[in-house]
PDB file of C-alpha atoms in Angstrom:
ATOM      1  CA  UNK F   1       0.000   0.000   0.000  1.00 69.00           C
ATOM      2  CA  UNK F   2       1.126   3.207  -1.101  1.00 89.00           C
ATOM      3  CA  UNK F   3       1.174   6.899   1.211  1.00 87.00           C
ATOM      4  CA  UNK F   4      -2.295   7.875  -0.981  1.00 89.00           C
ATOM      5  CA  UNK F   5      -3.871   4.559  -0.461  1.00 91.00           C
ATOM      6  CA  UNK F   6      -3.839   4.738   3.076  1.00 92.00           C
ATOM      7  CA  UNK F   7      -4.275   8.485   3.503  1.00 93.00           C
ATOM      8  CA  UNK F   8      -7.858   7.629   1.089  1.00 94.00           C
ATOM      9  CA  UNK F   9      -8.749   5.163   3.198  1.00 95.00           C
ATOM     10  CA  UNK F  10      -8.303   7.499   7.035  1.00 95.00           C
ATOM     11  CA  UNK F  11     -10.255  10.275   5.033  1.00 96.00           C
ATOM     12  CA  UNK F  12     -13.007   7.883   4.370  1.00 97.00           C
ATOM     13  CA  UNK F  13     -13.025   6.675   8.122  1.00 97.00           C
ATOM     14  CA  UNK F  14     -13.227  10.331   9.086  1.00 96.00           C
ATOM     15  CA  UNK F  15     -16.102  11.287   7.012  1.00 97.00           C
ATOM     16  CA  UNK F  16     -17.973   8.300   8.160  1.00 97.00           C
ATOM     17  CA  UNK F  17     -17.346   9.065  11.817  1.00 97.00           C
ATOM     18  CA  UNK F  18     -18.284  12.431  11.313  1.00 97.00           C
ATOM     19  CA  UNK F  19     -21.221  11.862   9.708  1.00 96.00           C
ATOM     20  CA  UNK F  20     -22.305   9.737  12.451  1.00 96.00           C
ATOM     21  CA  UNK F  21     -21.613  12.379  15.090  1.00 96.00           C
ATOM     22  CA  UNK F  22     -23.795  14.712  12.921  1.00 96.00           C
ATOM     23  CA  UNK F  23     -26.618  12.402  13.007  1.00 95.00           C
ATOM     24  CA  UNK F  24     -26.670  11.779  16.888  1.00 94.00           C
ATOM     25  CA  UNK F  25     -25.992  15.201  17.621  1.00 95.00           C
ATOM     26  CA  UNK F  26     -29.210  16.408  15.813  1.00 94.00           C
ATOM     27  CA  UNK F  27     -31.028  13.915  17.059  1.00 92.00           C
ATOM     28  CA  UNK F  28     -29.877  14.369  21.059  1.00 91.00           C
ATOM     29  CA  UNK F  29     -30.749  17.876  19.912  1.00 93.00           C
ATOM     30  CA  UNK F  30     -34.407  17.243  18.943  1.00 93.00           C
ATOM     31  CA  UNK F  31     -34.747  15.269  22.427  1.00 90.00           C
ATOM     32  CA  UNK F  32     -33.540  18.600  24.213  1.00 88.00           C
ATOM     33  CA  UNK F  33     -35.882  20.649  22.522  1.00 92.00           C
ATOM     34  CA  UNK F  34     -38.572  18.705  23.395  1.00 92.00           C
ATOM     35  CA  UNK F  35     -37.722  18.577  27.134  1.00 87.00           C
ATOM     36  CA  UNK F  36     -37.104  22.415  27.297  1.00 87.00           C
ATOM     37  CA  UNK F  37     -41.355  22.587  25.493  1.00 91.00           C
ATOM     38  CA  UNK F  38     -42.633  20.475  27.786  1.00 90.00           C
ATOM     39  CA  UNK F  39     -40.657  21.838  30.610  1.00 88.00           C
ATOM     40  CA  UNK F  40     -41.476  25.688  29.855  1.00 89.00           C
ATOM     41  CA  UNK F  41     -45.282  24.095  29.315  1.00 91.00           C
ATOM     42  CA  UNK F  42     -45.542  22.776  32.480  1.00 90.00           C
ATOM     43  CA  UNK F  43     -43.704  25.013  34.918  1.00 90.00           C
ATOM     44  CA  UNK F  44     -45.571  26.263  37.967  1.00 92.00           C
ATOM     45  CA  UNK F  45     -44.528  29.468  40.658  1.00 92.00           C
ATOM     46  CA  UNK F  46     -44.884  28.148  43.802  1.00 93.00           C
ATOM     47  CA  UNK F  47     -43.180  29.198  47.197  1.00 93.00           C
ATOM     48  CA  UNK F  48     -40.680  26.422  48.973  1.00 93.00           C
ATOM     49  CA  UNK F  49     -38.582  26.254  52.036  1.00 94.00           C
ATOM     50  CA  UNK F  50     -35.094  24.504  51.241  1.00 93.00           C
ATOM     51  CA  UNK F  51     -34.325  22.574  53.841  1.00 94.00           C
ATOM     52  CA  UNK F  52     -30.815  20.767  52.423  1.00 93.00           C
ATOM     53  CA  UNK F  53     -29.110  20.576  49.289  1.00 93.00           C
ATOM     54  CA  UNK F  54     -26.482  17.998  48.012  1.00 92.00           C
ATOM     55  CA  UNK F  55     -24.595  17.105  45.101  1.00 93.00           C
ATOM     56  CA  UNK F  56     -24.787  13.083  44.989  1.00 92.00           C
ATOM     57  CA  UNK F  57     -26.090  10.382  43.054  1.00 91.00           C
ATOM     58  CA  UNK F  58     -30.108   9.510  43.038  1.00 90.00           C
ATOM     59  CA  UNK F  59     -30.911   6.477  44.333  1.00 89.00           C
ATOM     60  CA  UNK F  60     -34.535   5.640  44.926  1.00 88.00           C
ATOM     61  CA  UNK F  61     -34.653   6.776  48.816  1.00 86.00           C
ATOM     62  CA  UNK F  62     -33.593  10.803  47.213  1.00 86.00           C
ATOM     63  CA  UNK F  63     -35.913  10.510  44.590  1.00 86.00           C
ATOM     64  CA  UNK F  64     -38.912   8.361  43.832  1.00 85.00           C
ATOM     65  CA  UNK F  65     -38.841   5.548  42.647  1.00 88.00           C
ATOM     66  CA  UNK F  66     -40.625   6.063  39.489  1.00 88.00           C
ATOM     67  CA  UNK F  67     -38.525   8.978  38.625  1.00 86.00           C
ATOM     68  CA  UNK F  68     -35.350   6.730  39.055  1.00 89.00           C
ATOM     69  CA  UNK F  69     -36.393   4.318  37.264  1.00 91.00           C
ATOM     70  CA  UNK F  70     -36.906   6.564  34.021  1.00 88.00           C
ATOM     71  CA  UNK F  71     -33.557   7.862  34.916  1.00 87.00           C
ATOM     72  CA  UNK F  72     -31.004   7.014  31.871  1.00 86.00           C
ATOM     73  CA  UNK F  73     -28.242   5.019  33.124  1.00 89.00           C
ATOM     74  CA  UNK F  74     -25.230   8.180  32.186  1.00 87.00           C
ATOM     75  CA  UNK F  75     -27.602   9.976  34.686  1.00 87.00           C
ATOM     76  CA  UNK F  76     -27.767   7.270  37.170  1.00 89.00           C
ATOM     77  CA  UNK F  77     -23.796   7.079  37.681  1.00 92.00           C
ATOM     78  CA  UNK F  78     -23.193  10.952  37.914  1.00 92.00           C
ATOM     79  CA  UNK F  79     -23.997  13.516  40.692  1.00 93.00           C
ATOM     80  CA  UNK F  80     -27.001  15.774  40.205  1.00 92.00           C
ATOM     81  CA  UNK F  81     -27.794  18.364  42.363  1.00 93.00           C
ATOM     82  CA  UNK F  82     -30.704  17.439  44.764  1.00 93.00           C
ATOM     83  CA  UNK F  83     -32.412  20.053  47.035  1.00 94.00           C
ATOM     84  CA  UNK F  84     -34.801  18.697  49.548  1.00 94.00           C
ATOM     85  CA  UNK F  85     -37.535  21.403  50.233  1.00 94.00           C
ATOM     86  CA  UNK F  86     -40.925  21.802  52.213  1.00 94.00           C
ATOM     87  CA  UNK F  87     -43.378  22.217  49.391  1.00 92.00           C
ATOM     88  CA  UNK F  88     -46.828  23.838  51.187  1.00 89.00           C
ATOM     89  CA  UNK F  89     -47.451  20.738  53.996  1.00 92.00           C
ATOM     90  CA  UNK F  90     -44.922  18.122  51.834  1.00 92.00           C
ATOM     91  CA  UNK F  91     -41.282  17.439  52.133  1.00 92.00           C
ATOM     92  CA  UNK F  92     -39.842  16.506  48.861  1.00 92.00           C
ATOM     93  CA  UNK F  93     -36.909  15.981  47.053  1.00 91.00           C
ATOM     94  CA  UNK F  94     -36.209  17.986  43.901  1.00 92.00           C
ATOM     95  CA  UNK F  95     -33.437  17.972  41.199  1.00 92.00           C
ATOM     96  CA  UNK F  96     -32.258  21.651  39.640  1.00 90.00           C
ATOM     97  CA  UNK F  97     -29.994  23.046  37.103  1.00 86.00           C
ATOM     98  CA  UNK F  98     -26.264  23.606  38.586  1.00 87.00           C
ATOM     99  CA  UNK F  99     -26.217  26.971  38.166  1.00 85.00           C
ATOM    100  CA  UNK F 100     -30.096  27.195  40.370  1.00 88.00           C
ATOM    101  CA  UNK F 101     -28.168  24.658  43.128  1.00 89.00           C
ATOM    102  CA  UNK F 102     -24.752  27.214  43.358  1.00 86.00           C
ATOM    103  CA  UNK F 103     -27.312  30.375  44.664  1.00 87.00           C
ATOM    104  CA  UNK F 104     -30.200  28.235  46.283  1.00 88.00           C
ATOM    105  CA  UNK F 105     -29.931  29.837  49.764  1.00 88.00           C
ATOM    106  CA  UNK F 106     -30.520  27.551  52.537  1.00 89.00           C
ATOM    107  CA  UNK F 107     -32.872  27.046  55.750  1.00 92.00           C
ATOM    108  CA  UNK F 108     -35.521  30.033  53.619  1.00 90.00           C
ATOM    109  CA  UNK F 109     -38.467  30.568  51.921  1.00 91.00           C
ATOM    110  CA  UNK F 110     -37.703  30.721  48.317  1.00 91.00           C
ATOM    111  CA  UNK F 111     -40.585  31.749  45.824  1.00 93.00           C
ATOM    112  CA  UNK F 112     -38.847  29.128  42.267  1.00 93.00           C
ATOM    113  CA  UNK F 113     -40.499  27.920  39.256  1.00 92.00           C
ATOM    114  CA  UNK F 114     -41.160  24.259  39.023  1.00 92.00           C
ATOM    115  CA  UNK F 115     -41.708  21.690  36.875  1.00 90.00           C
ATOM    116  CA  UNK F 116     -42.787  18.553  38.152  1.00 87.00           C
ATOM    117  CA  UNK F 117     -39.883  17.853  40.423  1.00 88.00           C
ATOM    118  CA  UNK F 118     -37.433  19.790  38.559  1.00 91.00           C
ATOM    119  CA  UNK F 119     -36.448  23.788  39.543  1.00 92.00           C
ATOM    120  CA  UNK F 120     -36.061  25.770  36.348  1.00 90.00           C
ATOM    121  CA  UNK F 121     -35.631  29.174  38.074  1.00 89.00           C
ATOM    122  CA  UNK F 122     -35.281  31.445  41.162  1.00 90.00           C
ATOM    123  CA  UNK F 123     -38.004  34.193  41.384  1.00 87.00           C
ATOM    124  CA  UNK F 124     -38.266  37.444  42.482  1.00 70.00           C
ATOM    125  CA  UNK F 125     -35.035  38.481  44.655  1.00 61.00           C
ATOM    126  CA  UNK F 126     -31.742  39.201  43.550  1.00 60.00           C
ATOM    127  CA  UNK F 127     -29.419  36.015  43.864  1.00 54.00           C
ATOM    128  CA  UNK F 128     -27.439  36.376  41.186  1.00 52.00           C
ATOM    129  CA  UNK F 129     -24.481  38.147  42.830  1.00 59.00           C
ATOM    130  CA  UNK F 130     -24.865  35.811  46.073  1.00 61.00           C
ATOM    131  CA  UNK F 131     -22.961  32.889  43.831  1.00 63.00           C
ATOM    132  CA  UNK F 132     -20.429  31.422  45.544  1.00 68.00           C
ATOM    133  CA  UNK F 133     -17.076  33.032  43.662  1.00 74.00           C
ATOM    134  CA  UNK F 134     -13.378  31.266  43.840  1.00 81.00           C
ATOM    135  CA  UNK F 135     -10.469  32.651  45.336  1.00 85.00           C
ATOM    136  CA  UNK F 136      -9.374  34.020  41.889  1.00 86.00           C
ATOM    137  CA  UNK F 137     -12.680  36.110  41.358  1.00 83.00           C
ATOM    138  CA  UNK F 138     -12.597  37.020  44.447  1.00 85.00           C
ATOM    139  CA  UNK F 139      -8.945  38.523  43.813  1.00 85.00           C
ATOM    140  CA  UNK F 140     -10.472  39.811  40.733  1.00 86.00           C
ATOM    141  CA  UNK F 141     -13.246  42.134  42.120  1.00 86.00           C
ATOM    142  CA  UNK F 142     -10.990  43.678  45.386  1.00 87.00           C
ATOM    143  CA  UNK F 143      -8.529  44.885  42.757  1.00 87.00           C
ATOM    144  CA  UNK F 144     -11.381  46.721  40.469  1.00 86.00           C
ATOM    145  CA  UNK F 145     -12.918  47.848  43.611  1.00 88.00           C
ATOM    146  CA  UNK F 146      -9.000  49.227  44.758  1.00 87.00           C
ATOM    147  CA  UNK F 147      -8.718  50.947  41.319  1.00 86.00           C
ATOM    148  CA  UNK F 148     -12.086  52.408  41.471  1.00 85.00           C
ATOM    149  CA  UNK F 149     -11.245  53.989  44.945  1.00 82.00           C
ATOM    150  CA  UNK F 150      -7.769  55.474  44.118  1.00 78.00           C
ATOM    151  CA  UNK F 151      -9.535  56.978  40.839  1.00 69.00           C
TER     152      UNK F 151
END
């Protein structure tokens, strides 16, 4: 086999894989779609009070069993953020999106959009800024604010 014969031969490998990719990447993407519809068709304001929240993996004493048993198996092996809440006279577990989980404050009364037993958002007060920020951004904002002053 010549140089070209085999260089023919990875490009043709490469386009198949690729292909491929394409294919299962639309059609993960028509599956997220259709989660993000139903969710935004579905979603309710309610008021909670979050008692804990964890990162760990759901088993079927954190969440019920017939939501764990829908669970894919990827999901099943990884952490998800849980948050167990007092919904009006209930105490439930719920899963949220990370970035819900980092500013979820604890032990209060949080007014949050819901969706089955899924938190899309925080409503009403300002918890964007109350994110927990690393050492570097930290850093970051006490030199702006030191510039600022000597300004």
């Amino acid at each position: 086999m010549q140089l070209l014969d085999v260089l023919f031969i990875l490009i043709i490998v490469l386009a198949v894989v690729l292909g491929l990719l394409y294919y299962f990447n639309r059609k993960n993407m028509k599956k997220v779609t259709q989660a993000q519809d139903f969710i935004e068709q579905n979603k309710i304001s309610t008021q909670i009070f979050v008692i804990d929240k964890k990162m760990e993996k759901p088993t079927p004493s954190n969440v019920t069993k017939a939501v764990y048993d829908q669970l894919p198996k990827t999901a099943k092996i990884r952490k998800m953020p849980l948050v167990k809440a007092k919904v009006g006279p209930q105490i439930v577990n719920l899963m949220c999106d990370k970035s819900v989980f980092e500013i979820m404050p604890m032990k209060k009364n949080v007014k949050v959009e819901l969706a089955g037993i899924y938190i899309v958002k925080i409503q009403g007060t300002n918890l964007a800024n109350k994110k927990k920020k690393t050492f570097g951004e930290k850093m970051s904002l006490k030199m702006k604010q030191m510039q600022q002053k000597s300004k």
